[in-house]
CSV table of C-alpha atoms in Angstrom, one decimal:
chain,number,residue,atom,x,y,z
A,965,UNK,CA,0.0,0.0,0.0
A,966,UNK,CA,1.3,3.4,-0.9
A,967,UNK,CA,0.3,5.0,2.4
A,968,UNK,CA,-1.9,8.0,3.0
A,969,UNK,CA,-1.9,10.2,-0.1
A,970,UNK,CA,-2.7,13.9,0.1
A,971,UNK,CA,-3.1,16.4,-2.7
A,972,UNK,CA,-2.1,19.0,-3.5
A,973,UNK,CA,1.2,19.0,-1.6
A,974,UNK,CA,1.5,22.7,-1.9
A,975,UNK,CA,-1.2,25.3,-2.8
A,976,UNK,CA,-0.9,29.0,-3.0
A,977,UNK,CA,-4.2,30.9,-3.4
A,978,UNK,CA,-5.7,34.3,-2.9
A,979,UNK,CA,-8.0,35.3,-0.2
A,980,UNK,CA,-11.6,34.5,-1.0
A,981,UNK,CA,-10.9,31.6,-3.2
A,982,UNK,CA,-12.2,28.1,-2.5
A,983,UNK,CA,-9.6,25.5,-1.5
A,984,UNK,CA,-10.1,21.8,-1.6
A,985,UNK,CA,-7.6,19.4,0.0
A,986,UNK,CA,-7.8,15.7,-0.8
A,987,UNK,CA,-6.9,12.6,1.0
A,988,UNK,CA,-6.7,9.0,-0.1
A,989,UNK,CA,-6.5,6.8,3.0
A,990,UNK,CA,-4.9,3.4,3.4
A,991,UNK,CA,-7.5,0.7,2.8
A,992,UNK,CA,-8.7,-1.2,5.8
A,993,UNK,CA,-8.3,1.8,8.2
A,994,UNK,CA,-11.7,2.8,9.5
A,995,UNK,CA,-10.8,6.1,11.2
A,996,UNK,CA,-9.8,9.2,9.2
A,997,UNK,CA,-8.6,12.4,10.8
A,998,UNK,CA,-7.9,15.9,9.5
A,999,UNK,CA,-5.4,18.0,11.4
A,1000,UNK,CA,-4.0,21.5,10.9
A,1001,UNK,CA,-0.5,22.5,12.0
A,1002,UNK,CA,0.7,26.1,12.5
A,1003,UNK,CA,3.6,27.6,14.4
A,1004,UNK,CA,1.2,29.5,16.6
A,1005,UNK,CA,-1.3,26.8,17.5
A,1006,UNK,CA,0.6,23.6,16.9
A,1007,UNK,CA,-1.3,20.5,15.8
A,1008,UNK,CA,-5.1,20.8,16.0
A,1009,UNK,CA,-7.6,18.1,15.3
A,1010,UNK,CA,-10.2,19.5,13.0
A,1011,UNK,CA,-12.5,16.6,12.4
A,1012,UNK,CA,-12.5,12.8,12.4
A,1013,UNK,CA,-14.6,10.1,10.7
A,1014,UNK,CA,-15.3,6.5,11.6
A,1015,UNK,CA,-16.5,4.3,8.8
A,1016,UNK,CA,-17.0,7.4,6.6
A,1017,UNK,CA,-19.3,9.0,9.2
A,1018,UNK,CA,-18.2,12.3,10.8
A,1019,UNK,CA,-17.9,11.7,14.5
A,1020,UNK,CA,-16.5,14.9,15.9
A,1021,UNK,CA,-16.2,18.2,14.0
A,1022,UNK,CA,-15.8,20.4,17.1
A,1023,UNK,CA,-12.3,21.4,15.9
A,1024,UNK,CA,-13.5,22.9,12.7
A,1025,UNK,CA,-12.8,26.5,13.1
A,1026,UNK,CA,-15.9,27.9,11.5
A,1027,UNK,CA,-18.5,27.4,8.8
A,1028,UNK,CA,-16.0,28.2,6.1
A,1029,UNK,CA,-14.5,24.8,6.7
A,1030,UNK,CA,-16.3,21.6,5.7
A,1031,UNK,CA,-15.1,18.0,5.3
A,1032,UNK,CA,-16.6,15.0,3.6
A,1033,UNK,CA,-15.9,11.3,3.2
A,1034,UNK,CA,-18.2,10.0,0.5
A,1035,UNK,CA,-16.5,6.6,0.6
A,1036,UNK,CA,-13.8,4.7,2.3
A,1037,UNK,CA,-11.3,5.7,-0.4
A,1038,UNK,CA,-11.6,9.4,-0.4
A,1039,UNK,CA,-12.0,12.4,1.8
A,1040,UNK,CA,-11.9,16.2,1.2
A,1041,UNK,CA,-11.4,19.2,3.3
A,1042,UNK,CA,-12.8,22.4,1.8
A,1043,UNK,CA,-12.3,26.0,2.8
A,1044,UNK,CA,-14.7,28.5,1.2
A,1045,UNK,CA,-13.8,31.4,1.2
A,1046,UNK,CA,-10.2,31.1,2.3
A,1047,UNK,CA,-8.5,33.7,4.4
A,1048,UNK,CA,-4.8,34.4,5.1
A,1049,UNK,CA,-5.1,32.9,8.7
A,1050,UNK,CA,-6.0,29.6,7.1
A,1051,UNK,CA,-2.4,29.3,6.0
A,1052,UNK,CA,-1.1,26.1,7.5
A,1053,UNK,CA,-0.1,22.5,6.8
A,1054,UNK,CA,-3.1,20.2,6.7
A,1055,UNK,CA,-2.6,16.6,7.6
A,1056,UNK,CA,-4.8,13.6,6.9
A,1057,UNK,CA,-4.2,10.6,9.1
A,1058,UNK,CA,-5.8,7.2,9.4
A,1059,UNK,CA,-6.1,4.6,12.1
A,1060,UNK,CA,-7.7,1.3,12.8
A,1061,UNK,CA,-9.7,0.1,15.7
A,1062,UNK,CA,-7.5,-2.1,17.9
A,1063,UNK,CA,-4.2,-0.9,16.5
A,1064,UNK,CA,-3.0,0.6,19.8
A,1065,UNK,CA,-3.5,4.1,18.5
A,1066,UNK,CA,-1.0,4.1,15.7
A,1067,UNK,CA,-2.0,6.6,13.1
A,1068,UNK,CA,-0.5,6.9,9.7
A,1069,UNK,CA,-0.1,10.4,8.5
A,1070,UNK,CA,0.0,11.7,5.0
A,1071,UNK,CA,2.8,14.1,4.0
A,1072,UNK,CA,0.5,17.1,4.5
A,1073,UNK,CA,-0.8,19.8,2.2
A,1074,UNK,CA,0.9,23.2,2.7
A,1075,UNK,CA,-1.6,25.9,2.1
A,1076,UNK,CA,-0.7,29.6,1.7
A,1077,UNK,CA,-3.5,32.1,1.4
A,1078,UNK,CA,-2.3,35.5,0.2
B,488,UNK,CA,-11.1,17.5,27.0
B,489,UNK,CA,-7.5,16.7,27.3
B,490,UNK,CA,-4.6,19.0,27.9
B,491,UNK,CA,-1.0,18.1,27.1
B,492,UNK,CA,2.0,20.0,28.4
B,493,UNK,CA,5.5,19.7,27.0
B,494,UNK,CA,7.6,22.1,28.9
B,495,UNK,CA,10.8,21.8,26.9
B,496,UNK,CA,10.6,23.7,23.7
B,497,UNK,CA,14.1,22.6,22.6
B,498,UNK,CA,16.9,20.3,23.7
B,499,UNK,CA,20.4,19.5,22.7
B,500,UNK,CA,21.9,16.1,23.2
B,501,UNK,CA,25.3,14.6,22.4
B,502,UNK,CA,25.3,11.7,20.0
B,503,UNK,CA,25.1,8.3,21.7
B,504,UNK,CA,23.7,9.8,24.9
B,505,UNK,CA,20.2,9.4,26.2
B,506,UNK,CA,17.6,12.1,26.3
B,507,UNK,CA,14.4,12.4,28.2
B,508,UNK,CA,11.5,14.4,26.9
B,509,UNK,CA,8.9,15.5,29.4
B,510,UNK,CA,5.1,15.2,28.9
B,511,UNK,CA,2.3,15.8,31.4
B,512,UNK,CA,-1.3,15.5,30.6
B,513,UNK,CA,-4.7,16.1,32.1
B,514,UNK,CA,-7.7,13.9,31.2
B,515,UNK,CA,-10.9,12.9,32.8
B,516,UNK,CA,-11.2,9.7,30.8
B,517,UNK,CA,-10.7,6.6,33.0
B,518,UNK,CA,-9.1,4.8,30.1
B,519,UNK,CA,-6.8,6.4,27.6
B,520,UNK,CA,-3.7,6.0,25.5
B,521,UNK,CA,-0.5,8.0,25.4
B,522,UNK,CA,1.5,8.4,22.2
B,523,UNK,CA,4.7,9.9,21.0
B,524,UNK,CA,5.2,11.0,17.4
B,525,UNK,CA,8.3,12.3,15.7
B,526,UNK,CA,8.3,15.0,13.1
B,527,UNK,CA,11.6,15.5,11.2
B,528,UNK,CA,12.3,18.6,9.2
B,529,UNK,CA,10.7,17.0,6.2
B,530,UNK,CA,7.4,17.3,7.9
B,531,UNK,CA,5.9,13.9,8.1
B,532,UNK,CA,4.5,12.6,11.4
B,533,UNK,CA,6.0,9.2,12.5
B,534,UNK,CA,4.4,7.1,15.2
B,535,UNK,CA,7.0,6.1,17.8
B,536,UNK,CA,5.4,4.4,20.8
B,537,UNK,CA,2.1,3.8,22.6
B,538,UNK,CA,1.2,3.3,26.3
B,539,UNK,CA,-2.2,2.3,27.5
B,540,UNK,CA,-3.3,3.8,30.8
B,541,UNK,CA,-4.0,0.3,32.2
B,542,UNK,CA,-0.7,-1.2,31.0
B,543,UNK,CA,1.3,-2.5,33.9
B,544,UNK,CA,4.7,-2.2,32.3
B,545,UNK,CA,6.3,0.8,30.6
B,546,UNK,CA,6.2,0.6,26.8
B,547,UNK,CA,9.5,0.1,24.9
B,548,UNK,CA,10.1,0.1,21.2
B,549,UNK,CA,13.7,-0.3,20.2
B,550,UNK,CA,15.6,2.8,21.5
B,551,UNK,CA,12.4,4.4,22.6
B,552,UNK,CA,10.9,3.8,26.0
B,553,UNK,CA,8.1,5.5,27.8
B,554,UNK,CA,8.4,6.4,31.5
B,555,UNK,CA,4.7,6.3,32.5
B,556,UNK,CA,3.7,7.6,35.9
B,557,UNK,CA,0.0,7.4,36.0
B,558,UNK,CA,-0.5,9.0,39.4
B,559,UNK,CA,1.5,12.0,38.3
B,560,UNK,CA,-0.1,12.0,34.8
B,561,UNK,CA,3.3,11.9,33.3
B,562,UNK,CA,4.5,10.1,30.2
B,563,UNK,CA,8.1,11.0,29.4
B,564,UNK,CA,9.9,9.6,26.4
B,565,UNK,CA,13.4,8.3,26.7
B,566,UNK,CA,15.5,8.0,23.6
B,567,UNK,CA,18.6,6.0,24.3
B,568,UNK,CA,21.9,6.1,22.3
B,569,UNK,CA,20.9,9.2,20.4
B,570,UNK,CA,21.7,9.3,16.7
B,571,UNK,CA,21.9,12.3,14.3
B,572,UNK,CA,18.8,11.1,12.7
B,573,UNK,CA,16.9,11.6,15.9
B,574,UNK,CA,17.0,15.3,15.4
B,575,UNK,CA,13.4,16.3,15.0
B,576,UNK,CA,10.3,17.6,16.7
B,577,UNK,CA,8.7,15.3,19.2
B,578,UNK,CA,5.0,15.4,20.1
B,579,UNK,CA,3.2,13.8,23.0
B,580,UNK,CA,-0.4,13.0,22.5
B,581,UNK,CA,-3.3,11.6,24.5
B,582,UNK,CA,-6.3,9.5,23.4
B,583,UNK,CA,-7.4,8.2,20.1
B,584,UNK,CA,-8.3,11.6,18.9
B,585,UNK,CA,-4.8,12.7,19.6
B,586,UNK,CA,-4.7,15.9,21.5
B,587,UNK,CA,-1.1,17.0,20.9
B,588,UNK,CA,1.3,18.9,23.0
B,589,UNK,CA,3.3,21.8,21.6
B,590,UNK,CA,6.3,19.6,20.9
B,591,UNK,CA,9.9,19.5,21.8
B,592,UNK,CA,12.7,20.1,19.3
B,593,UNK,CA,15.6,17.7,19.8
B,594,UNK,CA,18.9,18.5,18.2
B,595,UNK,CA,21.6,15.7,18.3
B,596,UNK,CA,25.2,16.9,18.1
B,597,UNK,CA,28.0,14.9,16.7
């Protein structure tokens, strides 16, 4: 398996534009997490899914953020409209029930909003 | 909600020596897991070690060991025989949803 695949790896956009970050998880892992990492706030959990169902989205900063997992092979994190303070590295990670908590992270998507 | 505290923003260690990274946590959950992750400069997050709150023995994984003191809510990571490749940011985390600490940067000197 190729691991968790995130795209794009880097994105530069202008304020107000829509941004869509994508994640292809490892098959057989029933938990999927979206994190955001910034220098100021560190690593923050935004939302997580279990078996494609959103379980906890309390970390989503505001209504401009939305996440979907239409099937076990794909998830998206959308920001609309984007703002400069959304600039961060966004990580997708997957885990499996009973795996002693080991999560596999993607390489992250670095977003810069000008 | 969980709160994780890593009080050491940065540490230097000589190659081949051991280093201890501190982590304290606060959780109301009766059962929880403690994790350490490594983030090298390339940015990826790498799982290192896990400790269950009911585990009787401290977890070990190669050169990594976790000094778990449940009553003190402390879960320090010990890296033995440091290598240059250990230079990275290290994060302590609690629970499956992984509330992360602020991290400790470790720099290994030759």
